[in-house]
Amino acid sequence: MVRAAVLPAVNAPLEIAEIQLPDPGPGQVRVKLAAAGVCHSDLSLSNGTLKQPVPAVLGHEGAGTVTAVGDGVTGLAPGDRVVLNWAPSCGDCHFCGLGEVWLCAHSAAAAAKPYATRAGGGELYPGLGTAVFAEETVVAAHAALPLPEGVPLTEAALLGCAVLTGWGAVHNSAQVRKGESVVVFGVGGVGLATLQAARIAGAGPIVAVDVSPAKEELARAAGATDFLVAADDTAKAIRKLTGGIGADVALECVGRADTIRTAWSSTRRGGRTTVVGVGGQDQQVTFSALELFYFGRTLSGCVYGNSDPAKDLPVIAEHVRSGALDLSGLVTERIGLEGIPAAFDAMLAGKGGRALIVF
């Protein structure tokens, strides 16, 4: 029996409860969590913006230690430190065959299968297949990635989503080059990781935009050279900061139609806008046919940073070891399981960076 934060139904309050985890089956491992990040995607799962069978244990950004392995598992053993991958690729589908593992057709399969039971009975589903809002979890072995040496286990939880997403948005999707101007919309956990990745890429200037003036210190510490409070004239202000032509690259980490539209308008002719934030179906973005032709800009989506975690994690870890990437700089609050609802409220209010659950 382990403690977990259970979502009994969509839009229902989380319940801290005892759950029963099975022994790992063939091809599975059991992991004792060291920490888990509270991501906006968890909030989206809880309110129905993203689909998730319920009742469920949410949480998808986590790291911990393997305590047991099932039959047929190779490459992992009890005592190994791992980062959980909420979108593990199957290696066999059309997209995996193209090398686009972040679009794997079967990466979400685990989330649709019960993985544990409540103490009083009743099946539970794992949020995004990983269910890290719990002291322990059971996942497929290929969803547990060995943690490279020299990375603190607690902060390593952030590698599972925020950092891989932000890093990948900069280096894989937008492919930011040294000396390019970059603007990042939204200074939450992913936005802070994106700012750090842009700094490491040698971008400049790096402009951060957020609705909260209180985010300026966090943004500048992550690498922003300039900070703007979101307003009606944000695109105009960004053009002023970039020599009057607009940013080379805009990265939208909010998932709102108006922010995406502003990000697009803030880039130069031929500029690139990458949408990192996850928005709802009601968020409709419109463009005129003439402006699409005239500006020659590129607008692209970004799933999990368009990352191959097995390849990107060792690269990111090297930057952590060198001190170039500061994982602790993303964390603005350390909490227990009981603190998750307050962390959700803070995200809705646009406050803070990443809340980290420490077990």
mmCIF file with all atom_site columns, N, CA, C and O in Angstrom, residues 272-316:
data_model
loop_
_atom_site.group_PDB
_atom_site.id
_atom_site.type_symbol
_atom_site.label_atom_id
_atom_site.label_alt_id
_atom_site.label_comp_id
_atom_site.label_asym_id
_atom_site.label_entity_id
_atom_site.label_seq_id
_atom_site.pdbx_PDB_ins_code
_atom_site.Cartn_x
_atom_site.Cartn_y
_atom_site.Cartn_z
_atom_site.occupancy
_atom_site.B_iso_or_equiv
_atom_site.pdbx_formal_charge
_atom_site.auth_seq_id
_atom_site.auth_comp_id
_atom_site.auth_asym_id
_atom_site.auth_atom_id
_atom_site.pdbx_PDB_model_num
ATOM 1   N N  . ARG A 1 272 ? 10.001  32.226 -37.109 1.00 0.00 ? 272 ARG A N  1
ATOM 2   C CA . ARG A 1 272 ? 9.486   30.910 -36.738 1.00 0.00 ? 272 ARG A CA 1
ATOM 3   C C  . ARG A 1 272 ? 8.784   30.989 -35.392 1.00 0.00 ? 272 ARG A C  1
ATOM 4   O O  . ARG A 1 272 ? 9.343   31.507 -34.426 1.00 0.00 ? 272 ARG A O  1
ATOM 5   N N  . THR A 1 273 ? 7.568   30.465 -35.340 1.00 0.00 ? 273 THR A N  1
ATOM 6   C CA . THR A 1 273 ? 6.808   30.404 -34.091 1.00 0.00 ? 273 THR A CA 1
ATOM 7   C C  . THR A 1 273 ? 6.538   28.946 -33.753 1.00 0.00 ? 273 THR A C  1
ATOM 8   O O  . THR A 1 273 ? 5.987   28.203 -34.575 1.00 0.00 ? 273 THR A O  1
ATOM 9   N N  . THR A 1 274 ? 6.933   28.544 -32.552 1.00 0.00 ? 274 THR A N  1
ATOM 10  C CA . THR A 1 274 ? 6.706   27.180 -32.082 1.00 0.00 ? 274 THR A CA 1
ATOM 11  C C  . THR A 1 274 ? 5.717   27.220 -30.924 1.00 0.00 ? 274 THR A C  1
ATOM 12  O O  . THR A 1 274 ? 5.939   27.928 -29.939 1.00 0.00 ? 274 THR A O  1
ATOM 13  N N  . VAL A 1 275 ? 4.626   26.476 -31.054 1.00 0.00 ? 275 VAL A N  1
ATOM 14  C CA . VAL A 1 275 ? 3.604   26.420 -30.008 1.00 0.00 ? 275 VAL A CA 1
ATOM 15  C C  . VAL A 1 275 ? 3.900   25.235 -29.102 1.00 0.00 ? 275 VAL A C  1
ATOM 16  O O  . VAL A 1 275 ? 3.772   24.074 -29.507 1.00 0.00 ? 275 VAL A O  1
ATOM 17  N N  . VAL A 1 276 ? 4.304   25.537 -27.880 1.00 0.00 ? 276 VAL A N  1
ATOM 18  C CA . VAL A 1 276 ? 4.672   24.519 -26.899 1.00 0.00 ? 276 VAL A CA 1
ATOM 19  C C  . VAL A 1 276 ? 3.513   24.251 -25.941 1.00 0.00 ? 276 VAL A C  1
ATOM 20  O O  . VAL A 1 276 ? 3.297   23.124 -25.500 1.00 0.00 ? 276 VAL A O  1
ATOM 21  N N  . GLY A 1 277 ? 2.742   25.303 -25.607 1.00 0.00 ? 277 GLY A N  1
ATOM 22  C CA . GLY A 1 277 ? 1.648   25.176 -24.659 1.00 0.00 ? 277 GLY A CA 1
ATOM 23  C C  . GLY A 1 277 ? 0.512   24.318 -25.189 1.00 0.00 ? 277 GLY A C  1
ATOM 24  O O  . GLY A 1 277 ? 0.271   24.255 -26.402 1.00 0.00 ? 277 GLY A O  1
ATOM 25  N N  . VAL A 1 278 ? -0.198  23.652 -24.277 1.00 0.00 ? 278 VAL A N  1
ATOM 26  C CA . VAL A 1 278 ? -1.325  22.793 -24.640 1.00 0.00 ? 278 VAL A CA 1
ATOM 27  C C  . VAL A 1 278 ? -2.621  23.558 -24.391 1.00 0.00 ? 278 VAL A C  1
ATOM 28  O O  . VAL A 1 278 ? -2.954  23.868 -23.247 1.00 0.00 ? 278 VAL A O  1
ATOM 29  N N  . GLY A 1 279 ? -3.335  23.880 -25.457 1.00 0.00 ? 279 GLY A N  1
ATOM 30  C CA . GLY A 1 279 ? -4.590  24.614 -25.337 1.00 0.00 ? 279 GLY A CA 1
ATOM 31  C C  . GLY A 1 279 ? -5.794  23.728 -25.547 1.00 0.00 ? 279 GLY A C  1
ATOM 32  O O  . GLY A 1 279 ? -5.685  22.569 -25.970 1.00 0.00 ? 279 GLY A O  1
ATOM 33  N N  . GLY A 1 280 ? -6.965  24.286 -25.283 1.00 0.00 ? 280 GLY A N  1
ATOM 34  C CA . GLY A 1 280 ? -8.215  23.550 -25.459 1.00 0.00 ? 280 GLY A CA 1
ATOM 35  C C  . GLY A 1 280 ? -8.752  23.681 -26.877 1.00 0.00 ? 280 GLY A C  1
ATOM 36  O O  . GLY A 1 280 ? -8.309  24.527 -27.661 1.00 0.00 ? 280 GLY A O  1
ATOM 37  N N  . GLN A 1 281 ? -9.732  22.846 -27.209 1.00 0.00 ? 281 GLN A N  1
ATOM 38  C CA . GLN A 1 281 ? -10.318 22.874 -28.542 1.00 0.00 ? 281 GLN A CA 1
ATOM 39  C C  . GLN A 1 281 ? -11.036 24.193 -28.825 1.00 0.00 ? 281 GLN A C  1
ATOM 40  O O  . GLN A 1 281 ? -11.248 24.546 -29.988 1.00 0.00 ? 281 GLN A O  1
ATOM 41  N N  . ASP A 1 282 ? -11.416 24.900 -27.784 1.00 0.00 ? 282 ASP A N  1
ATOM 42  C CA . ASP A 1 282 ? -12.119 26.174 -27.975 1.00 0.00 ? 282 ASP A CA 1
ATOM 43  C C  . ASP A 1 282 ? -11.164 27.323 -28.322 1.00 0.00 ? 282 ASP A C  1
ATOM 44  O O  . ASP A 1 282 ? -11.619 28.413 -28.675 1.00 0.00 ? 282 ASP A O  1
ATOM 45  N N  . GLN A 1 283 ? -9.877  27.082 -28.252 1.00 0.00 ? 283 GLN A N  1
ATOM 46  C CA . GLN A 1 283 ? -8.894  28.124 -28.544 1.00 0.00 ? 283 GLN A CA 1
ATOM 47  C C  . GLN A 1 283 ? -8.594  28.142 -30.047 1.00 0.00 ? 283 GLN A C  1
ATOM 48  O O  . GLN A 1 283 ? -7.778  27.375 -30.541 1.00 0.00 ? 283 GLN A O  1
ATOM 49  N N  . GLN A 1 284 ? -9.287  29.004 -30.772 1.00 0.00 ? 284 GLN A N  1
ATOM 50  C CA . GLN A 1 284 ? -9.173  29.080 -32.222 1.00 0.00 ? 284 GLN A CA 1
ATOM 51  C C  . GLN A 1 284 ? -8.294  30.263 -32.623 1.00 0.00 ? 284 GLN A C  1
ATOM 52  O O  . GLN A 1 284 ? -8.515  31.390 -32.175 1.00 0.00 ? 284 GLN A O  1
ATOM 53  N N  . VAL A 1 285 ? -7.289  30.008 -33.454 1.00 0.00 ? 285 VAL A N  1
ATOM 54  C CA . VAL A 1 285 ? -6.366  31.041 -33.924 1.00 0.00 ? 285 VAL A CA 1
ATOM 55  C C  . VAL A 1 285 ? -6.657  31.301 -35.400 1.00 0.00 ? 285 VAL A C  1
ATOM 56  O O  . VAL A 1 285 ? -6.784  30.356 -36.181 1.00 0.00 ? 285 VAL A O  1
ATOM 57  N N  . THR A 1 286 ? -6.752  32.580 -35.792 1.00 0.00 ? 286 THR A N  1
ATOM 58  C CA . THR A 1 286 ? -7.075  32.912 -37.180 1.00 0.00 ? 286 THR A CA 1
ATOM 59  C C  . THR A 1 286 ? -5.976  33.755 -37.816 1.00 0.00 ? 286 THR A C  1
ATOM 60  O O  . THR A 1 286 ? -5.327  34.572 -37.161 1.00 0.00 ? 286 THR A O  1
ATOM 61  N N  . PHE A 1 287 ? -5.781  33.527 -39.129 1.00 0.00 ? 287 PHE A N  1
ATOM 62  C CA . PHE A 1 287 ? -4.820  34.275 -39.928 1.00 0.00 ? 287 PHE A CA 1
ATOM 63  C C  . PHE A 1 287 ? -5.473  34.590 -41.273 1.00 0.00 ? 287 PHE A C  1
ATOM 64  O O  . PHE A 1 287 ? -6.305  33.814 -41.761 1.00 0.00 ? 287 PHE A O  1
ATOM 65  N N  . SER A 1 288 ? -5.091  35.692 -41.861 1.00 0.00 ? 288 SER A N  1
ATOM 66  C CA . SER A 1 288 ? -5.583  35.984 -43.206 1.00 0.00 ? 288 SER A CA 1
ATOM 67  C C  . SER A 1 288 ? -4.679  35.316 -44.234 1.00 0.00 ? 288 SER A C  1
ATOM 68  O O  . SER A 1 288 ? -3.482  35.121 -43.989 1.00 0.00 ? 288 SER A O  1
ATOM 69  N N  . ALA A 1 289 ? -5.248  34.975 -45.378 1.00 0.00 ? 289 ALA A N  1
ATOM 70  C CA . ALA A 1 289 ? -4.459  34.360 -46.440 1.00 0.00 ? 289 ALA A CA 1
ATOM 71  C C  . ALA A 1 289 ? -3.352  35.288 -46.917 1.00 0.00 ? 289 ALA A C  1
ATOM 72  O O  . ALA A 1 289 ? -2.248  34.842 -47.252 1.00 0.00 ? 289 ALA A O  1
ATOM 73  N N  . LEU A 1 290 ? -3.621  36.595 -46.926 1.00 0.00 ? 290 LEU A N  1
ATOM 74  C CA . LEU A 1 290 ? -2.635  37.549 -47.404 1.00 0.00 ? 290 LEU A CA 1
ATOM 75  C C  . LEU A 1 290 ? -1.415  37.600 -46.487 1.00 0.00 ? 290 LEU A C  1
ATOM 76  O O  . LEU A 1 290 ? -0.274  37.621 -46.955 1.00 0.00 ? 290 LEU A O  1
ATOM 77  N N  . GLU A 1 291 ? -1.652  37.620 -45.165 1.00 0.00 ? 291 GLU A N  1
ATOM 78  C CA . GLU A 1 291 ? -0.500  37.708 -44.260 1.00 0.00 ? 291 GLU A CA 1
ATOM 79  C C  . GLU A 1 291 ? 0.326   36.428 -44.285 1.00 0.00 ? 291 GLU A C  1
ATOM 80  O O  . GLU A 1 291 ? 1.552   36.462 -44.136 1.00 0.00 ? 291 GLU A O  1
ATOM 81  N N  . LEU A 1 292 ? -0.331  35.289 -44.484 1.00 0.00 ? 292 LEU A N  1
ATOM 82  C CA . LEU A 1 292 ? 0.437   34.052 -44.592 1.00 0.00 ? 292 LEU A CA 1
ATOM 83  C C  . LEU A 1 292 ? 1.411   34.127 -45.760 1.00 0.00 ? 292 LEU A C  1
ATOM 84  O O  . LEU A 1 292 ? 2.565   33.701 -45.656 1.00 0.00 ? 292 LEU A O  1
ATOM 85  N N  . PHE A 1 293 ? 0.924   34.685 -46.875 1.00 0.00 ? 293 PHE A N  1
ATOM 86  C CA . PHE A 1 293 ? 1.801   34.858 -48.031 1.00 0.00 ? 293 PHE A CA 1
ATOM 87  C C  . PHE A 1 293 ? 2.867   35.916 -47.775 1.00 0.00 ? 293 PHE A C  1
ATOM 88  O O  . PHE A 1 293 ? 4.069   35.668 -47.986 1.00 0.00 ? 293 PHE A O  1
ATOM 89  N N  . TYR A 1 294 ? 2.456   37.068 -47.283 1.00 0.00 ? 294 TYR A N  1
ATOM 90  C CA . TYR A 1 294 ? 3.361   38.207 -47.216 1.00 0.00 ? 294 TYR A CA 1
ATOM 91  C C  . TYR A 1 294 ? 4.493   37.997 -46.217 1.00 0.00 ? 294 TYR A C  1
ATOM 92  O O  . TYR A 1 294 ? 5.666   38.277 -46.526 1.00 0.00 ? 294 TYR A O  1
ATOM 93  N N  . PHE A 1 295 ? 4.170   37.510 -45.029 1.00 0.00 ? 295 PHE A N  1
ATOM 94  C CA . PHE A 1 295 ? 5.188   37.422 -43.982 1.00 0.00 ? 295 PHE A CA 1
ATOM 95  C C  . PHE A 1 295 ? 6.085   36.193 -44.123 1.00 0.00 ? 295 PHE A C  1
ATOM 96  O O  . PHE A 1 295 ? 7.214   36.188 -43.633 1.00 0.00 ? 295 PHE A O  1
ATOM 97  N N  . GLY A 1 296 ? 5.608   35.155 -44.776 1.00 0.00 ? 296 GLY A N  1
ATOM 98  C CA . GLY A 1 296 ? 6.460   33.978 -44.970 1.00 0.00 ? 296 GLY A CA 1
ATOM 99  C C  . GLY A 1 296 ? 6.931   33.347 -43.673 1.00 0.00 ? 296 GLY A C  1
ATOM 100 O O  . GLY A 1 296 ? 7.994   32.717 -43.636 1.00 0.00 ? 296 GLY A O  1
ATOM 101 N N  . ARG A 1 297 ? 6.137   33.501 -42.624 1.00 0.00 ? 297 ARG A N  1
ATOM 102 C CA . ARG A 1 297 ? 6.513   32.925 -41.325 1.00 0.00 ? 297 ARG A CA 1
ATOM 103 C C  . ARG A 1 297 ? 6.154   31.445 -41.259 1.00 0.00 ? 297 ARG A C  1
ATOM 104 O O  . ARG A 1 297 ? 5.319   30.954 -42.008 1.00 0.00 ? 297 ARG A O  1
ATOM 105 N N  . THR A 1 298 ? 6.778   30.754 -40.300 1.00 0.00 ? 298 THR A N  1
ATOM 106 C CA . THR A 1 298 ? 6.482   29.345 -40.055 1.00 0.00 ? 298 THR A CA 1
ATOM 107 C C  . THR A 1 298 ? 5.838   29.196 -38.688 1.00 0.00 ? 298 THR A C  1
ATOM 108 O O  . THR A 1 298 ? 6.336   29.734 -37.693 1.00 0.00 ? 298 THR A O  1
ATOM 109 N N  . LEU A 1 299 ? 4.723   28.471 -38.623 1.00 0.00 ? 299 LEU A N  1
ATOM 110 C CA . LEU A 1 299 ? 4.046   28.167 -37.359 1.00 0.00 ? 299 LEU A CA 1
ATOM 111 C C  . LEU A 1 299 ? 4.033   26.654 -37.198 1.00 0.00 ? 299 LEU A C  1
ATOM 112 O O  . LEU A 1 299 ? 3.575   25.936 -38.091 1.00 0.00 ? 299 LEU A O  1
ATOM 113 N N  . SER A 1 300 ? 4.557   26.167 -36.073 1.00 0.00 ? 300 SER A N  1
ATOM 114 C CA . SER A 1 300 ? 4.631   24.714 -35.883 1.00 0.00 ? 300 SER A CA 1
ATOM 115 C C  . SER A 1 300 ? 4.221   24.316 -34.477 1.00 0.00 ? 300 SER A C  1
ATOM 116 O O  . SER A 1 300 ? 4.415   25.066 -33.517 1.00 0.00 ? 300 SER A O  1
ATOM 117 N N  . GLY A 1 301 ? 3.641   23.138 -34.368 1.00 0.00 ? 301 GLY A N  1
ATOM 118 C CA . GLY A 1 301 ? 3.355   22.562 -33.067 1.00 0.00 ? 301 GLY A CA 1
ATOM 119 C C  . GLY A 1 301 ? 4.597   21.874 -32.527 1.00 0.00 ? 301 GLY A C  1
ATOM 120 O O  . GLY A 1 301 ? 5.600   21.696 -33.231 1.00 0.00 ? 301 GLY A O  1
ATOM 121 N N  . CYS A 1 302 ? 4.517   21.481 -31.264 1.00 0.00 ? 302 CYS A N  1
ATOM 122 C CA . CYS A 1 302 ? 5.681   20.885 -30.609 1.00 0.00 ? 302 CYS A CA 1
ATOM 123 C C  . CYS A 1 302 ? 5.179   19.907 -29.557 1.00 0.00 ? 302 CYS A C  1
ATOM 124 O O  . CYS A 1 302 ? 4.569   20.314 -28.570 1.00 0.00 ? 302 CYS A O  1
ATOM 125 N N  . VAL A 1 303 ? 5.396   18.623 -29.779 1.00 0.00 ? 303 VAL A N  1
ATOM 126 C CA . VAL A 1 303 ? 4.947   17.585 -28.852 1.00 0.00 ? 303 VAL A CA 1
ATOM 127 C C  . VAL A 1 303 ? 6.140   17.094 -28.036 1.00 0.00 ? 303 VAL A C  1
ATOM 128 O O  . VAL A 1 303 ? 7.102   16.557 -28.601 1.00 0.00 ? 303 VAL A O  1
ATOM 129 N N  . TYR A 1 304 ? 6.087   17.322 -26.720 1.00 0.00 ? 304 TYR A N  1
ATOM 130 C CA . TYR A 1 304 ? 7.149   16.840 -25.825 1.00 0.00 ? 304 TYR A CA 1
ATOM 131 C C  . TYR A 1 304 ? 8.518   17.332 -26.296 1.00 0.00 ? 304 TYR A C  1
ATOM 132 O O  . TYR A 1 304 ? 9.521   16.621 -26.202 1.00 0.00 ? 304 TYR A O  1
ATOM 133 N N  . GLY A 1 305 ? 8.544   18.561 -26.848 1.00 0.00 ? 305 GLY A N  1
ATOM 134 C CA . GLY A 1 305 ? 9.800   19.112 -27.320 1.00 0.00 ? 305 GLY A CA 1
ATOM 135 C C  . GLY A 1 305 ? 10.345  18.432 -28.563 1.00 0.00 ? 305 GLY A C  1
ATOM 136 O O  . GLY A 1 305 ? 11.516  18.614 -28.897 1.00 0.00 ? 305 GLY A O  1
ATOM 137 N N  . ASN A 1 306 ? 9.464   17.663 -29.274 1.00 0.00 ? 306 ASN A N  1
ATOM 138 C CA . ASN A 1 306 ? 9.946   16.889 -30.430 1.00 0.00 ? 306 ASN A CA 1
ATOM 139 C C  . ASN A 1 306 ? 11.232  16.139 -30.059 1.00 0.00 ? 306 ASN A C  1
ATOM 140 O O  . ASN A 1 306 ? 12.186  16.069 -30.830 1.00 0.00 ? 306 ASN A O  1
ATOM 141 N N  . SER A 1 307 ? 11.207  15.580 -28.846 1.00 0.00 ? 307 SER A N  1
ATOM 142 C CA . SER A 1 307 ? 12.416  14.969 -28.282 1.00 0.00 ? 307 SER A CA 1
ATOM 143 C C  . SER A 1 307 ? 12.418  13.456 -28.416 1.00 0.00 ? 307 SER A C  1
ATOM 144 O O  . SER A 1 307 ? 11.365  12.805 -28.385 1.00 0.00 ? 307 SER A O  1
ATOM 145 N N  . ASP A 1 308 ? 13.588  12.921 -28.532 1.00 0.00 ? 308 ASP A N  1
ATOM 146 C CA . ASP A 1 308 ? 13.832  11.500 -28.316 1.00 0.00 ? 308 ASP A CA 1
ATOM 147 C C  . ASP A 1 308 ? 14.555  11.439 -26.975 1.00 0.00 ? 308 ASP A C  1
ATOM 148 O O  . ASP A 1 308 ? 15.768  11.658 -26.898 1.00 0.00 ? 308 ASP A O  1
ATOM 149 N N  . PRO A 1 309 ? 13.820  11.178 -25.881 1.00 0.00 ? 309 PRO A N  1
ATOM 150 C CA . PRO A 1 309 ? 14.424  11.267 -24.549 1.00 0.00 ? 309 PRO A CA 1
ATOM 151 C C  . PRO A 1 309 ? 15.690  10.443 -24.377 1.00 0.00 ? 309 PRO A C  1
ATOM 152 O O  . PRO A 1 309 ? 16.625  10.883 -23.703 1.00 0.00 ? 309 PRO A O  1
ATOM 153 N N  . ALA A 1 310 ? 15.743  9.274  -24.989 1.00 0.00 ? 310 ALA A N  1
ATOM 154 C CA . ALA A 1 310 ? 16.928  8.426  -24.828 1.00 0.00 ? 310 ALA A CA 1
ATOM 155 C C  . ALA A 1 310 ? 18.176  9.103  -25.383 1.00 0.00 ? 310 ALA A C  1
ATOM 156 O O  . ALA A 1 310 ? 19.288  8.911  -24.870 1.00 0.00 ? 310 ALA A O  1
ATOM 157 N N  . LYS A 1 311 ? 18.021  9.926  -26.423 1.00 0.00 ? 311 LYS A N  1
ATOM 158 C CA . LYS A 1 311 ? 19.150  10.637 -27.009 1.00 0.00 ? 311 LYS A CA 1
ATOM 159 C C  . LYS A 1 311 ? 19.377  12.002 -26.359 1.00 0.00 ? 311 LYS A C  1
ATOM 160 O O  . LYS A 1 311 ? 20.516  12.449 -26.208 1.00 0.00 ? 311 LYS A O  1
ATOM 161 N N  . ASP A 1 312 ? 18.286  12.675 -26.003 1.00 0.00 ? 312 ASP A N  1
ATOM 162 C CA . ASP A 1 312 ? 18.410  14.048 -25.499 1.00 0.00 ? 312 ASP A CA 1
ATOM 163 C C  . ASP A 1 312 ? 18.820  14.109 -24.029 1.00 0.00 ? 312 ASP A C  1
ATOM 164 O O  . ASP A 1 312 ? 19.506  15.048 -23.617 1.00 0.00 ? 312 ASP A O  1
ATOM 165 N N  . LEU A 1 313 ? 18.402  13.127 -23.232 1.00 0.00 ? 313 LEU A N  1
ATOM 166 C CA . LEU A 1 313 ? 18.728  13.173 -21.803 1.00 0.00 ? 313 LEU A CA 1
ATOM 167 C C  . LEU A 1 313 ? 20.228  13.227 -21.530 1.00 0.00 ? 313 LEU A C  1
ATOM 168 O O  . LEU A 1 313 ? 20.682  14.032 -20.696 1.00 0.00 ? 313 LEU A O  1
ATOM 169 N N  . PRO A 1 314 ? 21.049  12.411 -22.166 1.00 0.00 ? 314 PRO A N  1
ATOM 170 C CA . PRO A 1 314 ? 22.491  12.500 -21.900 1.00 0.00 ? 314 PRO A CA 1
ATOM 171 C C  . PRO A 1 314 ? 23.072  13.865 -22.267 1.00 0.00 ? 314 PRO A C  1
ATOM 172 O O  . PRO A 1 314 ? 23.979  14.354 -21.586 1.00 0.00 ? 314 PRO A O  1
ATOM 173 N N  . VAL A 1 315 ? 22.563  14.492 -23.321 1.00 0.00 ? 315 VAL A N  1
ATOM 174 C CA . VAL A 1 315 ? 23.039  15.825 -23.711 1.00 0.00 ? 315 VAL A CA 1
ATOM 175 C C  . VAL A 1 315 ? 22.653  16.849 -22.655 1.00 0.00 ? 315 VAL A C  1
ATOM 176 O O  . VAL A 1 315 ? 23.478  17.678 -22.228 1.00 0.00 ? 315 VAL A O  1
ATOM 177 N N  . ILE A 1 316 ? 21.400  16.789 -22.212 1.00 0.00 ? 316 ILE A N  1
ATOM 178 C CA . ILE A 1 316 ? 20.924  17.713 -21.185 1.00 0.00 ? 316 ILE A CA 1
ATOM 179 C C  . ILE A 1 316 ? 21.701  17.507 -19.887 1.00 0.00 ? 316 ILE A C  1
ATOM 180 O O  . ILE A 1 316 ? 22.080  18.471 -19.211 1.00 0.00 ? 316 ILE A O  1
#
